[in-house]
Structure formats: C-alpha cells, structure tokens
mmCIF file of C-alpha atoms in Angstrom:
data_model
loop_
_atom_site.group_PDB
_atom_site.id
_atom_site.type_symbol
_atom_site.label_atom_id
_atom_site.label_comp_id
_atom_site.label_asym_id
_atom_site.label_seq_id
_atom_site.Cartn_x
_atom_site.Cartn_y
_atom_site.Cartn_z
ATOM 1 C CA MET A 171 54.210 53.121 52.430
ATOM 2 C CA ASN A 172 57.433 51.153 52.816
ATOM 3 C CA ILE A 173 59.630 52.813 50.177
ATOM 4 C CA VAL A 174 62.529 50.377 50.529
ATOM 5 C CA ALA A 175 60.221 47.406 49.987
ATOM 6 C CA SER A 176 58.588 49.168 47.028
ATOM 7 C CA ILE A 177 61.982 49.807 45.387
ATOM 8 C CA ALA A 178 63.046 46.211 45.988
ATOM 9 C CA GLU A 179 59.825 44.876 44.466
ATOM 10 C CA LEU A 180 59.963 47.187 41.443
ATOM 11 C CA LEU A 181 63.575 46.331 40.633
ATOM 12 C CA SER A 182 63.496 42.681 41.777
ATOM 13 C CA THR A 183 66.440 43.363 44.058
ATOM 14 C CA ASP A 184 67.212 42.876 47.730
ATOM 15 C CA GLU A 185 66.453 45.373 50.473
ATOM 16 C CA LYS A 186 70.133 46.220 51.000
ATOM 17 C CA GLU A 187 70.445 47.564 47.466
ATOM 18 C CA ALA A 188 67.036 49.255 47.741
ATOM 19 C CA GLU A 189 68.172 51.014 50.917
ATOM 20 C CA MET A 190 71.280 52.261 49.120
ATOM 21 C CA ILE A 191 69.223 53.580 46.180
ATOM 22 C CA LEU A 192 66.955 55.469 48.573
ATOM 23 C CA ALA A 193 69.921 56.825 50.540
ATOM 24 C CA LYS A 194 71.563 58.124 47.354
ATOM 25 C CA ALA A 195 68.309 59.799 46.287
ATOM 26 C CA LYS A 196 68.451 61.664 49.595
ATOM 27 C CA SER A 197 72.137 62.577 49.446
ATOM 28 C CA GLY A 198 71.739 63.665 45.817
ATOM 29 C CA GLY A 199 68.946 66.044 46.795
ATOM 30 C CA GLU A 200 66.178 64.246 44.885
ATOM 31 C CA ILE A 201 64.329 63.788 48.174
ATOM 32 C CA ASN A 202 64.127 67.043 50.097
ATOM 33 C CA THR A 203 61.741 69.322 51.979
ATOM 34 C CA LYS A 204 59.670 69.778 48.798
ATOM 35 C CA MET A 205 59.741 66.135 47.661
ATOM 36 C CA SER A 206 58.816 63.376 50.094
ATOM 37 C CA GLU A 207 60.068 59.800 49.802
ATOM 38 C CA SER A 208 56.693 58.546 48.572
ATOM 39 C CA ASP A 209 56.306 61.376 46.043
ATOM 40 C CA TRP A 210 59.815 60.759 44.775
ATOM 41 C CA PHE A 211 59.103 57.070 44.293
ATOM 42 C CA GLU A 212 55.698 57.507 42.623
ATOM 43 C CA LYS A 213 56.371 60.641 40.565
ATOM 44 C CA ARG A 214 60.067 60.518 39.724
ATOM 45 C CA PHE A 215 61.691 57.146 40.259
ATOM 46 C CA LYS A 216 59.041 54.623 39.203
ATOM 47 C CA PRO A 217 57.888 56.388 35.973
ATOM 48 C CA ASN A 218 61.475 56.811 34.787
ATOM 49 C CA ILE A 219 62.558 53.180 35.140
ATOM 50 C CA VAL A 220 63.195 50.952 32.121
ATOM 51 C CA PHE A 221 64.360 47.338 31.955
ATOM 52 C CA ILE A 222 67.104 45.920 29.744
ATOM 53 C CA ASP A 223 66.715 42.269 28.737
ATOM 54 C CA GLU A 224 69.344 39.754 27.621
ATOM 55 C CA GLU A 225 69.017 40.745 23.966
ATOM 56 C CA GLY A 226 69.632 44.397 24.782
ATOM 57 C CA TYR A 227 72.616 43.523 26.979
ATOM 58 C CA THR A 228 74.074 41.328 24.241
ATOM 59 C CA LYS A 229 73.842 44.119 21.673
ATOM 60 C CA MET A 230 75.560 46.660 23.931
ATOM 61 C CA CYS A 231 78.228 44.192 25.055
ATOM 62 C CA VAL A 232 79.119 43.375 21.442
ATOM 63 C CA ASP A 233 78.968 47.030 20.380
ATOM 64 C CA ALA A 234 81.480 47.859 23.117
ATOM 65 C CA LEU A 235 83.713 45.002 21.991
ATOM 66 C CA LYS A 236 83.727 46.337 18.422
ATOM 67 C CA ILE A 237 85.576 49.526 19.388
ATOM 68 C CA LEU A 238 87.495 48.223 22.394
ATOM 69 C CA GLY A 239 90.817 48.266 20.605
ATOM 70 C CA THR A 240 90.505 51.911 19.572
ATOM 71 C CA THR A 241 89.408 53.299 22.964
ATOM 72 C CA ALA A 242 91.744 55.057 25.391
ATOM 73 C CA ALA A 243 92.332 52.952 28.492
ATOM 74 C CA THR A 244 92.796 55.950 30.810
ATOM 75 C CA ASP A 245 90.133 57.839 32.733
ATOM 76 C CA TYR A 246 89.606 61.565 32.106
ATOM 77 C CA GLY A 247 92.069 63.576 34.190
ATOM 78 C CA SER A 248 93.867 60.467 35.377
ATOM 79 C CA SER A 249 96.824 58.333 34.344
ATOM 80 C CA ARG A 250 95.194 55.164 35.701
ATOM 81 C CA GLN A 251 95.290 52.443 33.071
ATOM 82 C CA ARG A 252 92.421 49.952 32.917
ATOM 83 C CA ASP A 253 93.022 46.492 31.498
ATOM 84 C CA LEU A 254 90.905 45.393 28.541
ATOM 85 C CA GLY A 255 88.499 43.371 30.680
ATOM 86 C CA GLN A 256 87.755 46.344 32.946
ATOM 87 C CA LEU A 257 87.537 48.673 29.960
ATOM 88 C CA TRP A 258 85.077 46.339 28.229
ATOM 89 C CA ALA A 259 82.888 46.116 31.336
ATOM 90 C CA ASP A 260 82.947 49.915 31.788
ATOM 91 C CA MET A 261 82.172 50.578 28.130
ATOM 92 C CA THR A 262 79.341 48.056 28.199
ATOM 93 C CA ARG A 263 77.832 49.843 31.206
ATOM 94 C CA GLY A 264 78.072 53.151 29.368
ATOM 95 C CA TYR A 265 76.373 51.691 26.325
ATOM 96 C CA LEU A 266 73.659 50.199 28.548
ATOM 97 C CA GLY A 267 72.896 53.739 29.721
ATOM 98 C CA GLU A 268 72.478 54.847 26.118
ATOM 99 C CA TYR A 269 70.314 51.823 25.364
ATOM 100 C CA ALA A 270 68.193 52.561 28.440
ATOM 101 C CA PHE A 271 67.543 56.080 27.162
ATOM 102 C CA GLN A 272 66.680 54.634 23.755
ATOM 103 C CA LEU A 273 64.051 52.456 25.483
ATOM 104 C CA PHE A 274 62.846 55.511 27.401
ATOM 105 C CA LEU A 275 62.406 57.519 24.190
ATOM 106 C CA LYS A 276 60.323 54.676 22.790
ATOM 107 C CA ASN A 277 58.254 53.872 25.874
ATOM 108 C CA LYS A 278 57.798 57.361 27.303
ATOM 109 C CA LEU A 279 57.914 59.676 24.290
ATOM 110 C CA GLY A 280 56.895 57.368 21.437
ATOM 111 C CA LEU A 281 60.088 57.962 19.446
ATOM 112 C CA ASP A 282 62.196 55.339 17.709
ATOM 113 C CA SER A 283 65.912 56.100 17.720
ATOM 114 C CA GLN A 284 69.290 54.766 16.630
ATOM 115 C CA LEU A 285 72.461 54.924 18.682
ATOM 116 C CA GLY A 286 74.839 54.466 15.762
ATOM 117 C CA HIS A 287 77.493 52.464 17.596
ATOM 118 C CA ASP A 288 78.574 50.930 14.314
ATOM 119 C CA VAL A 289 79.272 54.282 12.625
ATOM 120 C CA GLY A 290 82.731 54.265 11.049
ATOM 121 C CA ASP A 291 84.148 57.625 12.111
ATOM 122 C CA LEU A 292 83.134 58.044 15.723
ATOM 123 C CA THR A 293 84.670 61.517 15.950
ATOM 124 C CA ASP A 294 81.883 62.854 13.744
ATOM 125 C CA PHE A 295 79.325 61.881 16.396
ATOM 126 C CA LEU A 296 81.271 62.410 19.621
ATOM 127 C CA PRO A 297 78.816 64.894 21.181
ATOM 128 C CA GLN A 298 75.772 62.971 19.942
ATOM 129 C CA ASP A 299 74.700 59.648 21.446
ATOM 130 C CA ILE A 300 71.290 59.634 19.734
ATOM 131 C CA HIS A 301 72.164 59.738 16.037
ATOM 132 C CA PHE A 302 68.734 59.344 14.426
ATOM 133 C CA VAL A 303 65.104 59.616 15.554
ATOM 134 C CA ARG A 304 61.787 58.713 13.975
ATOM 135 C CA GLU A 305 58.211 59.644 14.790
ATOM 136 C CA PRO A 306 55.535 56.936 14.382
ATOM 137 C CA GLY A 307 54.985 56.393 10.666
ATOM 138 C CA GLY A 308 57.877 58.686 9.743
ATOM 139 C CA GLU A 309 61.388 58.271 8.398
ATOM 140 C CA TYR A 310 64.589 58.330 10.412
ATOM 141 C CA ARG A 311 66.177 61.776 10.546
ATOM 142 C CA ILE A 312 69.020 63.540 12.340
ATOM 143 C CA PRO A 313 67.811 64.993 15.686
ATOM 144 C CA LYS A 314 67.493 68.747 16.031
ATOM 145 C CA LEU A 315 69.165 68.515 19.442
ATOM 146 C CA THR A 316 72.510 66.923 20.225
ATOM 147 C CA ILE A 317 72.141 64.612 23.230
ATOM 148 C CA SER A 318 74.967 63.258 25.370
ATOM 149 C CA ILE A 319 74.239 60.449 27.824
ATOM 150 C CA LYS A 320 76.290 59.884 30.982
ATOM 151 C CA THR A 321 75.941 56.589 32.825
ATOM 152 C CA SER A 322 76.497 55.744 36.475
ATOM 153 C CA LYS A 323 75.889 52.864 38.867
ATOM 154 C CA TRP A 324 73.121 53.156 41.471
ATOM 155 C CA ASN A 325 75.389 55.018 43.875
ATOM 156 C CA GLY A 326 76.061 57.970 41.540
ATOM 157 C CA ILE A 327 74.721 61.341 42.684
ATOM 158 C CA TRP A 328 76.736 63.706 40.461
ATOM 159 C CA LEU A 329 76.406 64.401 36.741
ATOM 160 C CA ASP A 330 80.026 65.301 36.087
ATOM 161 C CA ILE A 331 80.899 66.767 32.680
ATOM 162 C CA PRO A 332 84.638 67.545 32.592
ATOM 163 C CA GLY A 333 86.568 69.956 30.417
ATOM 164 C CA ASP A 334 84.683 71.554 27.538
ATOM 165 C CA GLN A 335 82.370 68.583 26.912
ATOM 166 C CA PHE A 336 79.357 70.490 28.215
ATOM 167 C CA ASN A 337 79.403 72.949 25.315
ATOM 168 C CA HIS A 338 79.491 70.200 22.685
ATOM 169 C CA SER A 339 75.925 68.939 23.292
ATOM 170 C CA ASP A 340 72.560 70.660 23.760
ATOM 171 C CA ILE A 341 71.266 68.169 26.312
ATOM 172 C CA HIS A 342 73.097 66.053 28.884
ATOM 173 C CA VAL A 343 71.150 63.076 30.235
ATOM 174 C CA PHE A 344 72.092 61.188 33.402
ATOM 175 C CA VAL A 345 71.215 57.480 33.623
ATOM 176 C CA LYS A 346 71.771 55.114 36.539
ATOM 177 C CA VAL A 347 72.123 51.469 35.508
ATOM 178 C CA GLY A 348 71.636 48.579 37.925
ATOM 179 C CA THR A 349 74.830 46.726 37.084
ATOM 180 C CA GLY A 350 77.331 45.788 39.741
ATOM 181 C CA ARG A 351 80.991 44.937 39.285
ATOM 182 C CA ASP A 352 80.111 41.456 38.030
ATOM 183 C CA HIS A 353 77.648 42.101 35.191
ATOM 184 C CA LEU A 354 80.004 40.800 32.497
ATOM 185 C CA PHE A 355 80.636 37.602 34.489
ATOM 186 C CA ALA A 356 76.880 37.094 34.940
ATOM 187 C CA PHE A 357 76.405 37.419 31.184
ATOM 188 C CA PHE A 358 79.238 34.956 30.466
ATOM 189 C CA LYS A 359 77.635 32.481 32.843
ATOM 190 C CA LYS A 360 74.294 32.913 31.068
ATOM 191 C CA ILE A 361 75.772 32.094 27.663
ATOM 192 C CA SER A 362 77.804 29.141 29.022
ATOM 193 C CA VAL A 363 81.262 30.680 28.583
ATOM 194 C CA PHE A 364 82.296 29.308 31.974
ATOM 195 C CA LYS A 365 80.521 25.948 31.989
ATOM 196 C CA ASP A 366 81.333 24.890 28.436
ATOM 197 C CA LYS A 367 84.714 26.593 28.016
ATOM 198 C CA VAL A 368 86.686 27.877 31.017
ATOM 199 C CA LEU A 369 85.674 25.289 33.612
ATOM 200 C CA MET A 370 85.724 22.437 31.123
ATOM 201 C CA LYS A 371 89.255 23.421 30.120
ATOM 202 C CA GLY A 372 90.227 23.581 33.772
ATOM 203 C CA LYS A 373 89.031 20.013 34.299
ATOM 204 C CA SER A 374 90.754 18.771 31.150
ATOM 205 C CA VAL A 375 94.166 20.011 32.339
ATOM 206 C CA GLY A 376 93.638 18.656 35.836
ATOM 207 C CA ALA A 377 93.306 22.041 37.526
ATOM 208 C CA LEU A 378 89.743 21.355 38.719
ATOM 209 C CA THR A 379 87.770 18.417 40.023
ATOM 210 C CA ASP A 380 84.112 18.034 39.060
ATOM 211 C CA GLN A 381 83.093 19.223 42.519
ATOM 212 C CA GLU A 382 85.364 22.287 42.377
ATOM 213 C CA SER A 383 84.014 23.125 38.931
ATOM 214 C CA ASP A 384 80.426 22.900 40.205
ATOM 215 C CA ASP A 385 81.239 25.004 43.258
ATOM 216 C CA ILE A 386 82.844 27.737 41.153
ATOM 217 C CA TYR A 387 79.950 27.720 38.678
ATOM 218 C CA ASN A 388 77.308 27.889 41.390
ATOM 219 C CA GLY A 389 79.170 30.759 43.059
ATOM 220 C CA LEU A 390 79.117 32.904 39.941
ATOM 221 C CA PRO A 391 76.409 35.609 39.706
ATOM 222 C CA ASN A 392 73.290 34.874 37.674
ATOM 223 C CA PHE A 393 72.255 37.156 34.841
ATOM 224 C CA SER A 394 68.934 38.930 35.298
ATOM 225 C CA ILE A 395 67.028 41.739 33.621
ATOM 226 C CA ILE A 396 68.823 45.017 34.315
ATOM 227 C CA PRO A 397 66.849 48.029 35.586
ATOM 228 C CA ALA A 398 67.894 51.550 34.642
ATOM 229 C CA TYR A 399 66.748 54.895 36.053
ATOM 230 C CA ILE A 400 66.561 57.860 33.658
ATOM 231 C CA CYS A 401 67.479 60.324 36.369
ATOM 232 C CA GLY A 402 67.059 63.560 34.397
ATOM 233 C CA TYR A 403 68.918 66.030 32.233
ATOM 234 C CA VAL A 404 70.376 69.527 31.979
ATOM 235 C CA LYS A 405 70.376 72.017 29.105
ATOM 236 C CA LYS A 406 73.389 73.790 27.681
ATOM 237 C CA GLU A 407 71.341 76.912 26.941
ATOM 238 C CA THR A 408 70.494 77.563 30.602
ATOM 239 C CA GLN A 409 72.281 80.489 32.231
ATOM 240 C CA TYR A 410 73.985 79.120 35.349
ATOM 241 C CA GLU A 411 75.160 81.200 38.301
ATOM 242 C CA ASP A 412 78.719 81.444 39.596
ATOM 243 C CA LEU A 413 79.562 79.203 42.560
ATOM 244 C CA PRO A 414 76.174 77.454 42.313
ATOM 245 C CA TYR A 415 76.475 75.379 45.478
ATOM 246 C CA THR A 416 74.811 74.628 48.780
ATOM 247 C CA GLY A 417 76.399 72.732 51.608
ATOM 248 C CA LYS A 418 76.865 72.155 55.280
ATOM 249 C CA LYS A 419 79.661 73.367 57.505
ATOM 250 C CA GLY A 420 80.986 71.116 60.218
ATOM 251 C CA ARG A 421 83.262 72.020 63.072
ATOM 252 C CA LYS A 422 86.246 72.050 60.728
ATOM 253 C CA ASN A 423 85.283 70.906 57.209
ATOM 254 C CA TYR A 424 82.651 71.885 54.638
ATOM 255 C CA ASN A 425 80.527 69.365 52.702
ATOM 256 C CA ILE A 426 79.091 70.474 49.344
ATOM 257 C CA LEU A 427 75.616 68.970 48.961
ATOM 258 C CA SER A 428 74.544 70.469 45.649
ATOM 259 C CA TRP A 429 76.081 72.105 42.589
ATOM 260 C CA LYS A 430 74.332 73.367 39.485
ATOM 261 C CA GLY A 431 76.561 74.689 36.751
ATOM 262 C CA LEU A 432 80.154 75.642 35.969
ATOM 263 C CA MET A 433 83.026 74.485 38.137
ATOM 264 C CA SER A 434 86.250 76.425 37.652
ATOM 265 C CA PRO A 435 89.784 76.174 39.051
ATOM 266 C CA GLY A 436 89.946 77.921 42.416
ATOM 267 C CA ASP A 437 86.232 77.559 43.215
ATOM 268 C CA LEU A 438 86.823 75.381 46.264
ATOM 269 C CA ASP A 439 89.316 77.929 47.602
ATOM 270 C CA LYS A 440 86.676 80.647 47.175
ATOM 271 C CA ILE A 441 84.158 78.551 49.099
ATOM 272 C CA LYS A 442 86.718 77.930 51.812
ATOM 273 C CA ILE A 443 87.204 81.671 52.256
ATOM 274 C CA LYS A 444 83.504 82.529 51.946
ATOM 275 C CA GLU A 445 82.388 79.903 54.453
ATOM 276 C CA GLU A 446 85.396 80.475 56.743
ATOM 277 C CA VAL A 447 86.464 76.850 56.601
ATOM 278 C CA SER A 448 89.619 75.919 58.492
ATOM 279 C CA GLY A 449 89.722 72.350 57.159
ATOM 280 C CA THR A 450 88.823 70.988 53.728
ATOM 281 C CA VAL A 451 85.973 71.494 51.264
ATOM 282 C CA LYS A 452 84.650 68.241 49.807
ATOM 283 C CA PHE A 453 81.737 66.969 47.765
ATOM 284 C CA GLU A 454 79.033 64.751 49.241
ATOM 285 C CA GLY A 455 79.572 61.061 48.561
ATOM 286 C CA ILE A 456 82.724 61.398 46.458
ATOM 287 C CA GLY A 457 85.076 63.787 48.223
ATOM 288 C CA GLU A 458 86.757 65.225 45.161
ATOM 289 C CA PHE A 459 86.789 64.944 41.389
ATOM 290 C CA ALA A 460 89.756 64.154 39.140
ATOM 291 C CA HIS A 461 89.475 67.627 37.599
ATOM 292 C CA ASP A 462 88.504 71.146 38.629
ATOM 293 C CA LYS A 463 87.115 72.442 35.338
ATOM 294 C CA GLY A 464 83.791 71.514 33.783
ATOM 295 C CA TYR A 465 80.112 71.429 34.690
ATOM 296 C CA LEU A 466 78.681 69.639 37.685
ATOM 297 C CA PHE A 467 75.127 68.853 38.801
ATOM 298 C CA ASN A 468 73.747 66.894 41.727
ATOM 299 C CA THR A 469 70.848 64.602 40.777
ATOM 300 C CA GLY A 470 68.390 66.757 42.698
ATOM 301 C CA SER A 471 69.079 69.668 40.327
ATOM 302 C CA LEU A 472 68.252 67.756 37.119
ATOM 303 C CA LEU A 473 65.140 68.257 34.984
ATOM 304 C CA TRP A 474 62.927 65.176 35.123
ATOM 305 C CA THR A 475 59.185 65.957 35.082
ATOM 306 C CA GLU A 476 56.793 64.848 32.364
ATOM 307 C CA SER A 477 56.678 68.390 30.993
ATOM 308 C CA ASP A 478 60.495 68.492 30.927
ATOM 309 C CA TRP A 479 60.599 65.324 28.822
ATOM 310 C CA LYS A 480 57.860 66.633 26.525
ATOM 311 C CA GLU A 481 60.029 69.682 25.887
ATOM 312 C CA ILE A 482 62.792 67.345 24.700
ATOM 313 C CA LYS A 483 60.353 65.534 22.412
ATOM 314 C CA ASN A 484 59.033 68.760 20.900
ATOM 315 C CA LYS A 485 62.527 70.062 20.164
ATOM 316 C CA LEU A 486 64.116 66.791 19.106
#
C-alpha cells in the first residue's frame, strides 16, 4: 500500500504535502513499533478526517471577524504583535478547528452541537468551545464536559496547553486543519474580492494593465474544500507522571520525542542532568516553546480510538 498516494487521494492534495503529513505522524509518535503506516492510515487517520466546505469556511471567517477588534494581538508568552490581517487568518484557522470538531461530533458520534461564537460575554465560555449539544430528537443542552479545542496546521505534532489553561477544561482536543498561509487569500479570490474590487481598482488608477491584472489573478491560490484531522484528545482527570518524556541522545544534544503531562520550570535542566547532556535539550520539530509551564502532549500520546470517542459521547 502506497501510504503517501493514499493520503494525497483522500485529501485531494499533492504528494509533497502528503509526504509531510506522513512524516509528522512519524515524528509525533503516531506511527511507531506498535502502529504501522498502513494501520495508522486505515484505523486512525482516515476515520478521523472531516471536510469543511465553502459555507463552513465563510461562517468561521465571519465569526472571527466579529470579535477581531476585541482580541489580543500578541501570542501567549510573547510580545510579538500580529497585524489585523494575520490575526484574522489565525483566528479563522482556530475557528475552523472548532467547526471541524463540530462536524466530527455530528458525523462520528451523532450529536448536534453549537459553538456559540456569537455569545456576548466570551469570558463566560472561555474554557468551553462546545457550548451546547443535542441528541437526535432531543433539545439543546449544556454539555456535561467542558471541551477545549486546539488547532494546528498539518505540521503540528505537539498539543501545547500553556499556563493554567489545562485545568479549566475537562477535555482538550487537538485538530489539524489543512490550511496553508494563503487560505484567506484563496477565499477572497473565490468570492471575487480581488477580481471585482482590488484588481479593478488597480486598473482604474493606472497601476495595472489588463495583462498584469490577469497574471496576478491567475497566480492567486484557488479555494478548495479544506480537510481536517481530529487527531485526538487528553483528559484533565488523568494522573500524569513527573518528567513524562522519552527522547534520543546525540553526541552532544538531547532531542525530546514525546511528552505526556505537566511541564514545569526547570524540567529541561533536570533532563539535562539525568541524561548527562553536555549540549542542549530540545523538542522534536519545534526546538523550544515560548513558555516553560503548562501541559504538553505529542500527538502519539493522544486518545483517538473509537472507544475513546464513545467515552466522550457517553459523558457529554
């Protein structure tokens, strides 16, 4: 079985992106000595894929725009300021992850749900991304579990929950969304923002010829249905061990390959002493995080089986 070709066909993507998705499944520990590539694809990846259409993207894009002006422009643990365009794109991606899980609840577990992005006081719902659920034939009700949804691009291999956020929700879900850096531009092209507005204005003021306008338009990315991978989840109630890591020591440095639980200040120094590392201790794929306090999980340590999801349904 050609796994790369199977991923590319399932997601309607090219083999380069499919190769990256497979490589990240390996580096995240989803594929290991107990889970072959083919088993991972058939049992974990393929069943937990949903697809977001243009209507779904539009809803999440507009929902993000609604609260754009009231959202902090800095990243957690960083002073880096994002401009409004970048912030809008990032927030839209985050909302797409929530929407993907909403589709998953419907398709996989038979539950209708509401995200509540238009709720007035967002602070009341901060730890809860799924605000209401409904069984078939029932009425909407508040879930019995609080669920937080973290979203990443395809290359994400760490569920990173900084500060005290972990203790504010019962369940933390990790979703990978197949959006690149240009998803907002692709959407604008789809709804003729460029052709009928930006490029037309450029021609009217003499900044563009017809040929230049056509070339720019044709070079813009096309919007397509967006795949999302419901990678798994972790539970707050689980008792996690101290220094819950595995890794590989090189000649000088140490590479952390997995982590499952609490990360505290000084942990990397403890690992450096324990593993007798003369160089640096870094995390696979990312190097370091912007903080040293919170909870951290590699994708291979997440709960994802059918029985795991049924447990969510039964408790929700």
